């Protein structure tokens, strides 16, 4: 098949969009036009203007400032989730795929069972057990996403296990750990990278969903999902509240998904 | 036949592990349920009596065995916060969530399959690019946001339905289904986009193969080649994908039920989590997980019927 420019364009577009969102998130941690929690009785439901770019909410808080903080929270949670899920998932997938045998069988059965719980459901149960809050959301989602990474990595390691380069490395006396880390792992980036990006995407989606349900981030932290559920009550009086918040969530997901899909398509060619 | 038997055994094993995990998760929670059930005026004797009644004084595996036996008969114990058996609490809700899932699955199949095939029927680069862009955007909009937009536009502005006016399907099946149309569409939209993308990718993969060229050389038109040969092969990964989507729909409905105030399993799950009503949470989790295992297993068996080559592995 002819190599098309589409994947590269998708990756670039997605990177640009994600970069803007990351910049917004970074900005939100150091500076916002207004304090995200400052209330103002005189400015309830002010429509978008040069003073308040996204308008204000039911307490007169500046929505743009809150969205910037919310994007920061979401980034933090999504990155933490990917880190936990990927590190443990890669570890489990690598060991099971490389060694095979009964430990592989046993762990994969466990994996099958875990994938039977939809990940947001799994995360909700973890939250029910651990309690609310930013770090518990990271832990819950991270653990919930382990099986998906483990599966991808295991397939790759099992495929590479019998390849000549791995055999020759073994003949040269390389230890199992070295073979896994230095020889096979770099060869799996083609598969791993899109999986990581798509995992980030799913984490954003899951976090927003959980916060929307009120089972996620706790009060002092601002969350886009929770803002969305709040805005639902004022849809007719302040449509900008729901639209601006939702649009930012969509852009966040769109950026990551473009990069992920682009990477996947590039691998397919 | 041997494949089917092996598959069924595997599904059974997965279900046992699933139920065990669900049971285990709710055993390691700190805190004793008796303390909450009895409140502040609990005496040592009443706690001991309740522990005996709930079976909490028995060893772990005995409790798991007893719980499994009950669960197999549809008895999931008693709810902590509502004074009724969990099974009765669930009975009214399962139907609603099942209906929501069914409507949205129907929407996925009815919209995505024809769209996917029609988009493949002719080579049209412009349309292809437009379809790709639309697909990407639809996939990026989370269902709960779609749902909120739908309540805003179709509920509050156009007044096609009144948000929150859900009637139970046992009262009026058709009105209930009509109310569920928008929630179902909200869940279905991203999955429709994914299925279309998936179907097109697998059709395109097949179109390059030799047997398609042979079909053309025998005088088949593109449509005939597609219909008689390609689709049979392309449909296999799509069925697997649709099964995954069907399994995923229940998770989607947990969120969407909240958006449209549909009193289904999802809402019950959320209130139960908030009230720490663990027997109810446990039962819902097990039921949803079993549904996922069943759907995925069923899809594997169906695929193996559709494509005999899969029976070898």
XYZ file of C-alpha atoms in Angstrom:
582
model
C 0.000 0.000 0.000
C 1.123 3.509 -0.722
C 2.391 5.370 2.297
C -0.041 8.177 2.970
C 0.643 11.379 4.818
C -2.484 10.963 6.891
C -0.934 9.361 9.990
C 1.758 12.003 10.196
C -0.784 14.784 9.837
C -2.963 13.233 12.514
C -0.036 12.895 14.905
C 1.065 16.483 14.303
C -2.440 17.903 14.679
C -3.026 15.866 17.810
C 0.330 16.871 19.292
C -0.427 20.536 18.636
C -3.847 20.253 20.278
C -2.525 18.256 23.233
C 0.343 20.731 23.555
C -2.135 23.621 23.841
C -4.064 21.708 26.498
C -0.887 20.885 28.418
C 0.099 24.559 28.231
C -3.324 25.500 29.595
C -2.881 22.965 32.383
C 0.574 24.312 33.266
C -0.737 27.861 33.152
C -3.574 26.818 35.464
C -1.115 25.641 38.107
C 0.891 28.886 38.219
C -1.439 31.648 37.113
C -5.150 32.092 36.392
C -6.881 35.388 35.536
C -8.966 35.040 38.696
C -8.773 32.757 41.688
C -10.700 29.611 40.713
C -12.510 29.627 44.047
C -13.139 33.371 44.490
C -16.882 33.956 44.613
C -18.560 37.173 43.648
C -22.235 37.754 44.341
C -22.440 40.652 41.925
C -21.249 38.628 38.939
C -23.413 35.525 39.000
C -23.929 33.994 35.547
C -22.062 36.692 33.661
C -21.984 35.707 29.983
C -18.606 35.349 28.224
C -16.903 38.696 27.707
C -13.406 40.176 27.601
C -13.434 40.300 31.383
C -14.568 36.700 31.887
C -13.626 34.714 28.762
C -15.882 31.742 29.519
C -18.345 33.692 31.696
C -19.038 32.993 35.360
C -20.945 30.279 37.217
C -23.684 30.271 39.861
C -21.335 31.650 42.522
C -19.783 34.247 40.233
C -16.569 32.247 39.874
C -14.594 32.720 36.670
C -15.177 29.646 34.504
C -11.991 30.019 32.457
C -9.845 29.969 35.595
C -11.703 26.941 36.864
C -11.413 25.129 33.522
C -7.647 25.780 33.457
C -7.326 24.241 36.933
C -9.618 21.396 35.950
C -7.475 20.565 32.910
C -4.488 20.475 35.274
C -6.250 18.038 37.592
C -7.281 15.879 34.672
C -3.737 15.814 33.235
C -2.288 14.953 36.611
C -4.734 12.103 37.146
C -4.446 10.773 33.598
C -0.625 10.797 33.664
C -0.559 9.148 37.084
C -2.983 6.511 35.884
C -0.938 5.757 32.786
C 2.226 5.553 34.885
C 0.802 3.055 37.379
C -1.071 1.029 34.783
C 1.814 0.950 32.305
C 4.618 0.117 34.730
C 2.737 -2.736 36.370
C 1.126 -3.832 33.108
C 4.476 -3.947 31.303
C 6.037 -5.858 34.178
C 3.272 -8.450 34.271
C 2.995 -8.694 30.492
C 6.749 -9.016 30.028
C 7.180 -11.770 32.608
C 4.186 -13.798 31.451
C 4.928 -13.396 27.765
C 8.633 -14.103 28.084
C 8.571 -17.078 30.414
C 5.213 -18.597 29.465
C 4.301 -21.741 31.349
C 1.882 -22.098 34.218
C 2.467 -18.642 35.659
C 1.439 -17.231 32.285
C -1.690 -19.401 32.237
C -2.647 -18.403 35.763
C -2.046 -14.679 35.319
C -3.864 -14.613 32.003
C -6.905 -16.285 33.523
C -6.830 -13.599 36.211
C -6.466 -11.019 33.459
C -9.489 -12.431 31.627
C -11.487 -12.191 34.811
C -10.371 -8.615 35.428
C -11.210 -7.521 31.885
C -14.706 -8.842 32.483
C -15.232 -5.854 34.779
C -15.642 -2.748 32.615
C -12.800 -0.478 33.738
C -14.997 2.362 34.972
C -16.976 -0.147 37.029
C -13.759 -1.519 38.496
C -12.637 2.006 39.312
C -15.990 2.804 40.943
C -15.668 -0.259 43.152
C -12.121 0.711 44.142
C -13.348 4.185 45.022
C -16.164 2.658 47.041
C -13.517 0.782 49.026
C -10.806 3.464 49.199
C -12.856 6.638 49.476
C -12.904 9.750 47.304
C -9.997 12.005 46.351
C -7.432 12.662 43.644
C -4.902 10.006 44.637
C -7.501 7.325 45.125
C -8.835 8.020 41.622
C -5.310 7.575 40.245
C -4.866 4.333 42.146
C -8.296 3.015 41.154
C -7.972 3.840 37.462
C -4.329 2.774 37.330
C -5.136 -0.652 38.695
C -8.216 -0.901 36.508
C -6.098 -0.305 33.395
C -3.326 -2.814 34.231
C -4.957 -5.728 32.357
C -5.210 -3.826 29.086
C -1.479 -3.015 29.079
C -0.496 -6.468 30.314
C -2.363 -8.062 27.432
C -0.704 -5.960 24.737
C 2.791 -6.389 26.188
C 2.374 -10.112 26.750
C 1.442 -10.726 23.110
C 4.521 -8.834 21.947
C 6.913 -10.572 24.334
C 5.519 -13.985 23.433
C 6.004 -13.154 19.758
C 9.594 -11.995 20.233
C 10.588 -14.768 22.618
C 11.577 -17.245 19.923
C 13.041 -14.749 17.452
C 16.647 -15.184 16.383
C 17.929 -12.021 17.998
C 16.596 -13.095 21.372
C 18.054 -16.578 20.964
C 21.452 -15.223 20.058
C 21.374 -12.831 22.983
C 20.641 -15.802 25.205
C 23.504 -17.766 23.648
C 25.819 -14.891 24.385
C 24.920 -15.284 28.005
C 22.634 -12.308 28.543
C 20.455 -12.641 31.610
C 16.685 -12.864 31.280
C 16.266 -9.429 32.806
C 18.710 -7.901 30.353
C 17.057 -9.579 27.382
C 13.645 -8.373 28.432
C 14.695 -4.829 29.233
C 17.419 -4.076 26.680
C 16.503 -6.307 23.773
C 12.783 -6.969 23.605
C 11.289 -3.884 25.261
C 12.765 -1.387 22.764
C 11.311 -3.516 19.982
C 7.805 -3.191 21.372
C 7.615 0.618 21.314
C 5.692 0.516 18.042
C 2.883 -1.247 19.836
C 3.389 0.228 23.269
C 3.331 3.894 22.299
C -0.181 3.935 20.795
C -1.378 1.819 23.716
C -0.014 4.393 26.158
C -1.618 7.307 24.340
C -4.952 5.531 24.063
C -4.656 4.650 27.754
C -4.177 8.338 28.537
C -7.280 9.046 26.507
C -9.343 6.452 28.350
C -8.085 7.791 31.656
C -9.252 11.313 30.777
C -12.627 9.935 29.761
C -12.961 7.775 32.878
C -11.879 10.529 35.255
C -14.339 12.987 33.732
C -17.080 10.363 33.907
C -16.363 9.510 37.533
C -16.180 13.131 38.622
C -19.407 13.787 36.736
C -21.027 11.049 38.803
C -19.682 12.700 41.941
C -17.469 9.697 42.658
C -14.012 11.051 42.045
C -12.050 14.180 42.829
C -12.869 15.905 46.136
C -13.911 19.527 46.645
C -10.834 21.765 46.818
C -9.573 20.210 43.578
C -11.424 21.487 40.530
C -12.586 18.828 38.093
C -14.058 19.214 34.622
C -16.460 16.311 35.119
C -17.844 17.754 38.322
C -18.193 21.193 36.718
C -20.186 19.562 33.949
C -22.606 17.950 36.386
C -22.956 21.302 38.167
C -23.572 23.160 34.942
C -26.358 20.751 33.999
C -28.649 22.459 36.500
C -28.191 25.867 34.853
C -28.289 24.873 31.195
C -30.975 27.368 30.238
C -29.759 30.303 32.345
C -26.044 29.838 31.623
C -25.527 27.687 28.524
C -21.918 28.919 28.254
C -21.062 27.077 31.463
C -21.915 23.645 30.073
C -20.678 24.408 26.547
C -17.253 25.791 27.499
C -16.550 23.046 30.026
C -17.696 20.294 27.684
C -15.786 21.714 24.729
C -12.537 21.647 26.701
C -13.105 17.983 27.613
C -13.774 17.183 23.954
C -10.589 18.984 22.813
C -8.567 17.177 25.469
C -9.784 13.796 24.264
C -9.599 14.732 20.585
C -5.921 15.697 20.875
C -4.899 12.454 22.534
C -7.053 10.300 20.274
C -5.619 11.896 17.123
C -2.090 11.097 18.296
C -3.088 7.560 19.273
C -4.903 6.799 16.030
C -2.108 8.350 13.986
C 0.497 6.199 15.711
C -1.610 3.119 15.147
C -2.092 3.873 11.488
C 1.601 4.532 11.015
C 2.325 1.103 12.434
C -0.237 -0.470 10.086
C 1.536 0.824 6.982
C -17.907 -29.128 19.146
C -14.706 -29.658 21.100
C -13.905 -25.995 20.578
C -17.286 -25.014 21.984
C -16.857 -27.271 24.997
C -13.418 -25.875 25.727
C -14.731 -22.337 25.333
C -17.603 -23.004 27.718
C -15.260 -24.500 30.290
C -13.058 -21.427 29.995
C -16.037 -19.113 30.433
C -17.122 -21.041 33.507
C -13.650 -20.747 34.992
C -13.565 -17.015 34.295
C -16.953 -16.612 35.966
C -15.765 -18.431 39.063
C -12.702 -16.179 39.273
C -14.867 -13.115 38.671
C -17.244 -14.024 41.464
C -14.332 -14.823 43.760
C -12.672 -11.457 43.080
C -15.928 -9.615 43.640
C -16.435 -11.471 46.926
C -12.841 -10.972 48.037
C -12.892 -7.227 47.300
C -15.741 -6.654 49.730
C -14.208 -8.812 52.444
C -11.032 -6.807 52.808
C -12.816 -3.522 53.500
C -11.919 -2.205 56.912
C -14.828 -1.992 59.295
C -17.523 -4.366 60.371
C -20.953 -4.124 58.709
C -22.621 -4.997 62.021
C -21.456 -1.719 63.546
C -23.367 0.225 60.913
C -26.411 -2.010 60.928
C -26.902 -1.820 64.661
C -25.866 1.772 65.168
C -24.619 3.303 68.404
C -26.604 1.230 70.910
C -25.029 -2.096 69.902
C -24.244 -4.460 72.757
C -21.638 -7.187 72.558
C -24.403 -9.813 72.528
C -26.414 -8.190 69.742
C -23.263 -7.802 67.629
C -22.387 -11.454 68.149
C -25.958 -12.479 67.307
C -25.988 -10.428 64.121
C -22.557 -11.714 63.131
C -23.854 -15.246 63.509
C -26.996 -14.390 61.560
C -24.999 -12.852 58.705
C -22.539 -15.743 58.828
C -19.617 -13.414 59.546
C -18.287 -15.705 62.286
C -17.519 -18.466 59.816
C -14.215 -18.901 57.946
C -13.644 -17.082 54.657
C -14.099 -19.972 52.236
C -17.217 -21.176 53.990
C -18.692 -17.704 53.594
C -17.703 -17.618 49.917
C -19.308 -21.042 49.398
C -22.503 -19.944 51.093
C -22.604 -16.703 49.141
C -22.037 -18.542 45.844
C -24.782 -21.022 46.619
C -27.134 -18.158 47.311
C -26.046 -16.222 44.236
C -26.668 -19.234 41.985
C -30.250 -19.269 43.231
C -30.499 -15.515 42.705
C -30.179 -14.728 46.420
C -27.590 -12.009 47.055
C -28.341 -11.406 50.715
C -30.011 -8.365 52.222
C -29.366 -4.727 51.472
C -27.907 -2.706 54.341
C -29.727 0.522 53.623
C -33.057 -0.734 52.253
C -34.815 -3.284 54.393
C -35.279 -5.779 51.584
C -33.429 -8.606 49.823
C -30.929 -7.455 47.215
C -32.602 -9.608 44.573
C -35.912 -7.748 44.975
C -34.115 -4.440 44.793
C -32.401 -5.507 41.565
C -35.426 -7.102 39.930
C -37.061 -3.796 39.015
C -33.825 -2.197 37.816
C -32.317 -4.896 35.607
C -35.148 -4.645 33.086
C -34.604 -0.907 32.656
C -30.850 -1.175 32.088
C -31.346 -4.177 29.809
C -33.831 -2.193 27.719
C -31.437 0.756 27.516
C -28.591 -1.557 26.481
C -30.774 -3.324 23.919
C -31.966 -0.084 22.318
C -28.454 1.294 22.042
C -27.070 -1.978 20.678
C -29.837 -1.996 18.084
C -28.919 1.576 17.143
C -25.250 0.631 16.778
C -26.005 -2.301 14.486
C -28.698 -0.550 12.440
C -26.643 2.580 11.840
C -23.042 1.423 11.678
C -23.319 -1.661 9.433
C -25.163 0.019 6.528
C -23.035 3.161 6.855
C -19.812 1.189 6.872
C -20.785 -0.912 3.859
C -22.083 2.052 1.867
C -18.886 3.985 2.510
C -16.929 1.043 1.107
C -19.175 0.456 -1.892
C -17.330 2.950 -4.034
C -13.933 4.597 -3.969
C -14.614 8.240 -3.136
C -11.602 9.960 -1.576
C -13.465 13.160 -0.697
C -16.268 11.340 1.087
C -13.719 9.112 2.776
C -11.849 12.051 4.200
C -15.045 13.733 5.390
C -16.238 10.484 6.994
C -12.884 10.101 8.757
C -13.017 13.593 10.185
C -16.603 13.181 11.387
C -15.688 9.809 12.903
C -12.724 11.252 14.797
C -14.810 14.022 16.287
C -17.725 11.775 17.278
C -15.297 9.416 18.998
C -13.894 12.293 21.044
C -17.214 13.435 22.532
C -17.873 11.561 25.777
C -21.396 10.082 25.982
C -22.327 12.032 29.085
C -21.584 15.304 27.309
C -23.600 14.187 24.266
C -26.384 13.328 26.691
C -26.270 16.742 28.330
C -26.329 18.451 24.939
C -29.295 16.298 23.933
C -31.269 17.254 27.041
C -30.442 20.901 26.324
C -31.372 20.853 22.633
C -34.109 18.222 22.328
C -35.430 18.366 25.873
C -35.308 21.991 26.991
C -35.227 23.916 23.719
C -37.251 21.814 21.258
C -39.301 20.080 23.968
C -39.352 16.700 22.204
C -39.160 15.003 25.576
C -39.319 16.085 29.200
C -36.033 15.277 30.991
C -36.706 13.190 34.068
C -40.134 11.970 32.966
C -39.094 8.333 32.710
C -41.828 5.709 33.106
C -40.951 2.137 33.941
C -41.207 -0.349 31.035
C -43.597 -2.505 33.074
C -46.041 0.415 33.145
C -45.830 1.538 29.549
C -43.273 -0.293 27.447
C -43.384 1.965 24.395
C -43.262 5.265 26.266
C -40.362 3.918 28.251
C -38.538 2.862 25.084
C -39.237 6.234 23.498
C -37.732 8.020 26.497
C -34.684 5.770 26.295
C -34.052 6.676 22.644
C -31.854 9.695 23.388
C -29.898 8.085 26.246
C -29.317 5.056 24.034
C -28.184 7.249 21.157
C -25.780 9.104 23.445
C -24.135 5.830 24.462
C -24.244 4.456 20.943
C -22.728 7.390 19.013
C -19.016 6.882 19.788
C -19.421 3.132 19.345
C -21.139 3.667 16.005
C -18.152 5.723 14.872
C -15.730 3.049 16.087
C -17.666 0.236 14.396
C -17.805 2.114 11.095
C -14.067 2.720 11.271
C -13.410 -0.892 12.182
C -15.641 -2.266 9.421
C -14.066 -0.021 6.806
C -10.566 -0.972 7.880
C -11.303 -4.679 7.652
C -13.094 -4.338 4.297
C -10.180 -2.341 2.932
C -7.777 -4.986 4.183
C -9.750 -7.679 2.369
C -10.113 -5.736 -0.885
C -6.367 -6.032 -1.579
C -6.426 -9.800 -1.443
C -6.103 -12.155 -4.398
C -9.541 -13.693 -4.147
C -11.120 -10.284 -4.699
C -9.099 -9.759 -7.870
C -10.211 -13.194 -9.005
C -13.807 -12.255 -8.290
C -13.396 -9.107 -10.403
C -11.792 -11.056 -13.231
C -14.800 -13.325 -13.377
C -16.931 -10.294 -14.132
C -18.214 -9.372 -10.712
C -18.873 -5.721 -10.118
C -17.415 -4.056 -7.040
C -20.747 -4.290 -5.290
C -21.048 -8.002 -6.124
C -17.511 -8.758 -5.003
C -18.169 -6.872 -1.811
C -21.476 -8.486 -1.112
C -20.658 -12.070 -2.121
C -17.072 -12.385 -0.942
C -15.548 -9.580 1.031
C -18.231 -8.955 3.634
C -18.237 -12.574 4.765
C -14.605 -12.219 5.768
C -14.755 -8.653 6.964
C -17.656 -9.302 9.289
C -15.664 -11.571 11.615
C -13.573 -8.912 13.363
C -16.644 -6.678 13.369
C -18.680 -9.239 15.291
C -15.941 -9.499 17.895
C -15.856 -5.729 18.100
C -19.635 -5.458 18.406
C -19.541 -7.976 21.228
C -16.988 -5.853 23.035
C -19.210 -2.840 22.455
C -22.250 -4.688 23.797
C -20.297 -5.648 26.881
C -19.111 -2.078 27.278
C -22.608 -0.608 26.922
C -23.558 -1.567 30.463
C -20.670 0.507 31.785
C -21.751 3.377 29.559
C -25.293 3.130 30.862
C -24.087 3.612 34.450
C -23.074 7.159 33.541
C -25.858 7.945 31.085
C -28.616 6.868 33.488
C -27.437 9.676 35.729
C -27.581 12.231 32.904
C -31.179 11.400 31.947
C -32.335 10.383 35.459
C -33.183 6.842 34.425
C -33.632 4.725 37.565
C -31.720 1.658 36.384
C -28.893 -0.499 37.696
C -26.356 2.279 37.247
C -28.209 4.683 39.509
C -28.714 1.969 42.101
C -24.992 1.219 41.924
C -24.111 4.859 42.539
C -26.462 5.327 45.481
C -25.258 2.021 46.917
C -21.639 3.122 46.632
C -22.502 6.418 48.311
C -24.381 4.580 51.111
C -21.671 1.885 51.390
C -24.371 -0.707 50.798
C -21.874 -3.420 49.846
C -24.168 -6.407 49.222
C -25.943 -4.403 46.522
C -22.682 -3.157 44.959
C -21.312 -6.686 44.995
C -24.385 -8.153 43.338
C -24.451 -5.502 40.589
C -20.735 -5.912 39.908
C -21.045 -9.678 39.609
C -24.084 -9.454 37.354
C -22.454 -6.926 35.023
C -19.230 -8.942 34.870
C -21.120 -12.150 34.084
C -22.886 -10.305 31.294
C -19.519 -9.290 29.828
C -18.175 -12.848 30.015
C -21.335 -14.236 28.409
C -21.378 -11.735 25.557
C -17.698 -12.161 24.736
C -17.929 -15.948 24.891
C -21.045 -15.914 22.748
C -19.300 -13.761 20.163
C -16.353 -16.154 20.024
C -18.695 -19.065 19.388
C -20.613 -17.120 16.751
C -17.400 -16.136 14.994
C -16.231 -19.681 14.954
C -19.507 -20.581 13.156
C -19.000 -17.753 10.658
C -15.352 -18.490 9.945
C -14.419 -22.178 10.059
C -10.710 -21.289 9.959
C -10.971 -20.092 13.553
C -11.884 -23.601 14.674
C -8.334 -24.786 14.073
C -6.699 -22.657 16.708
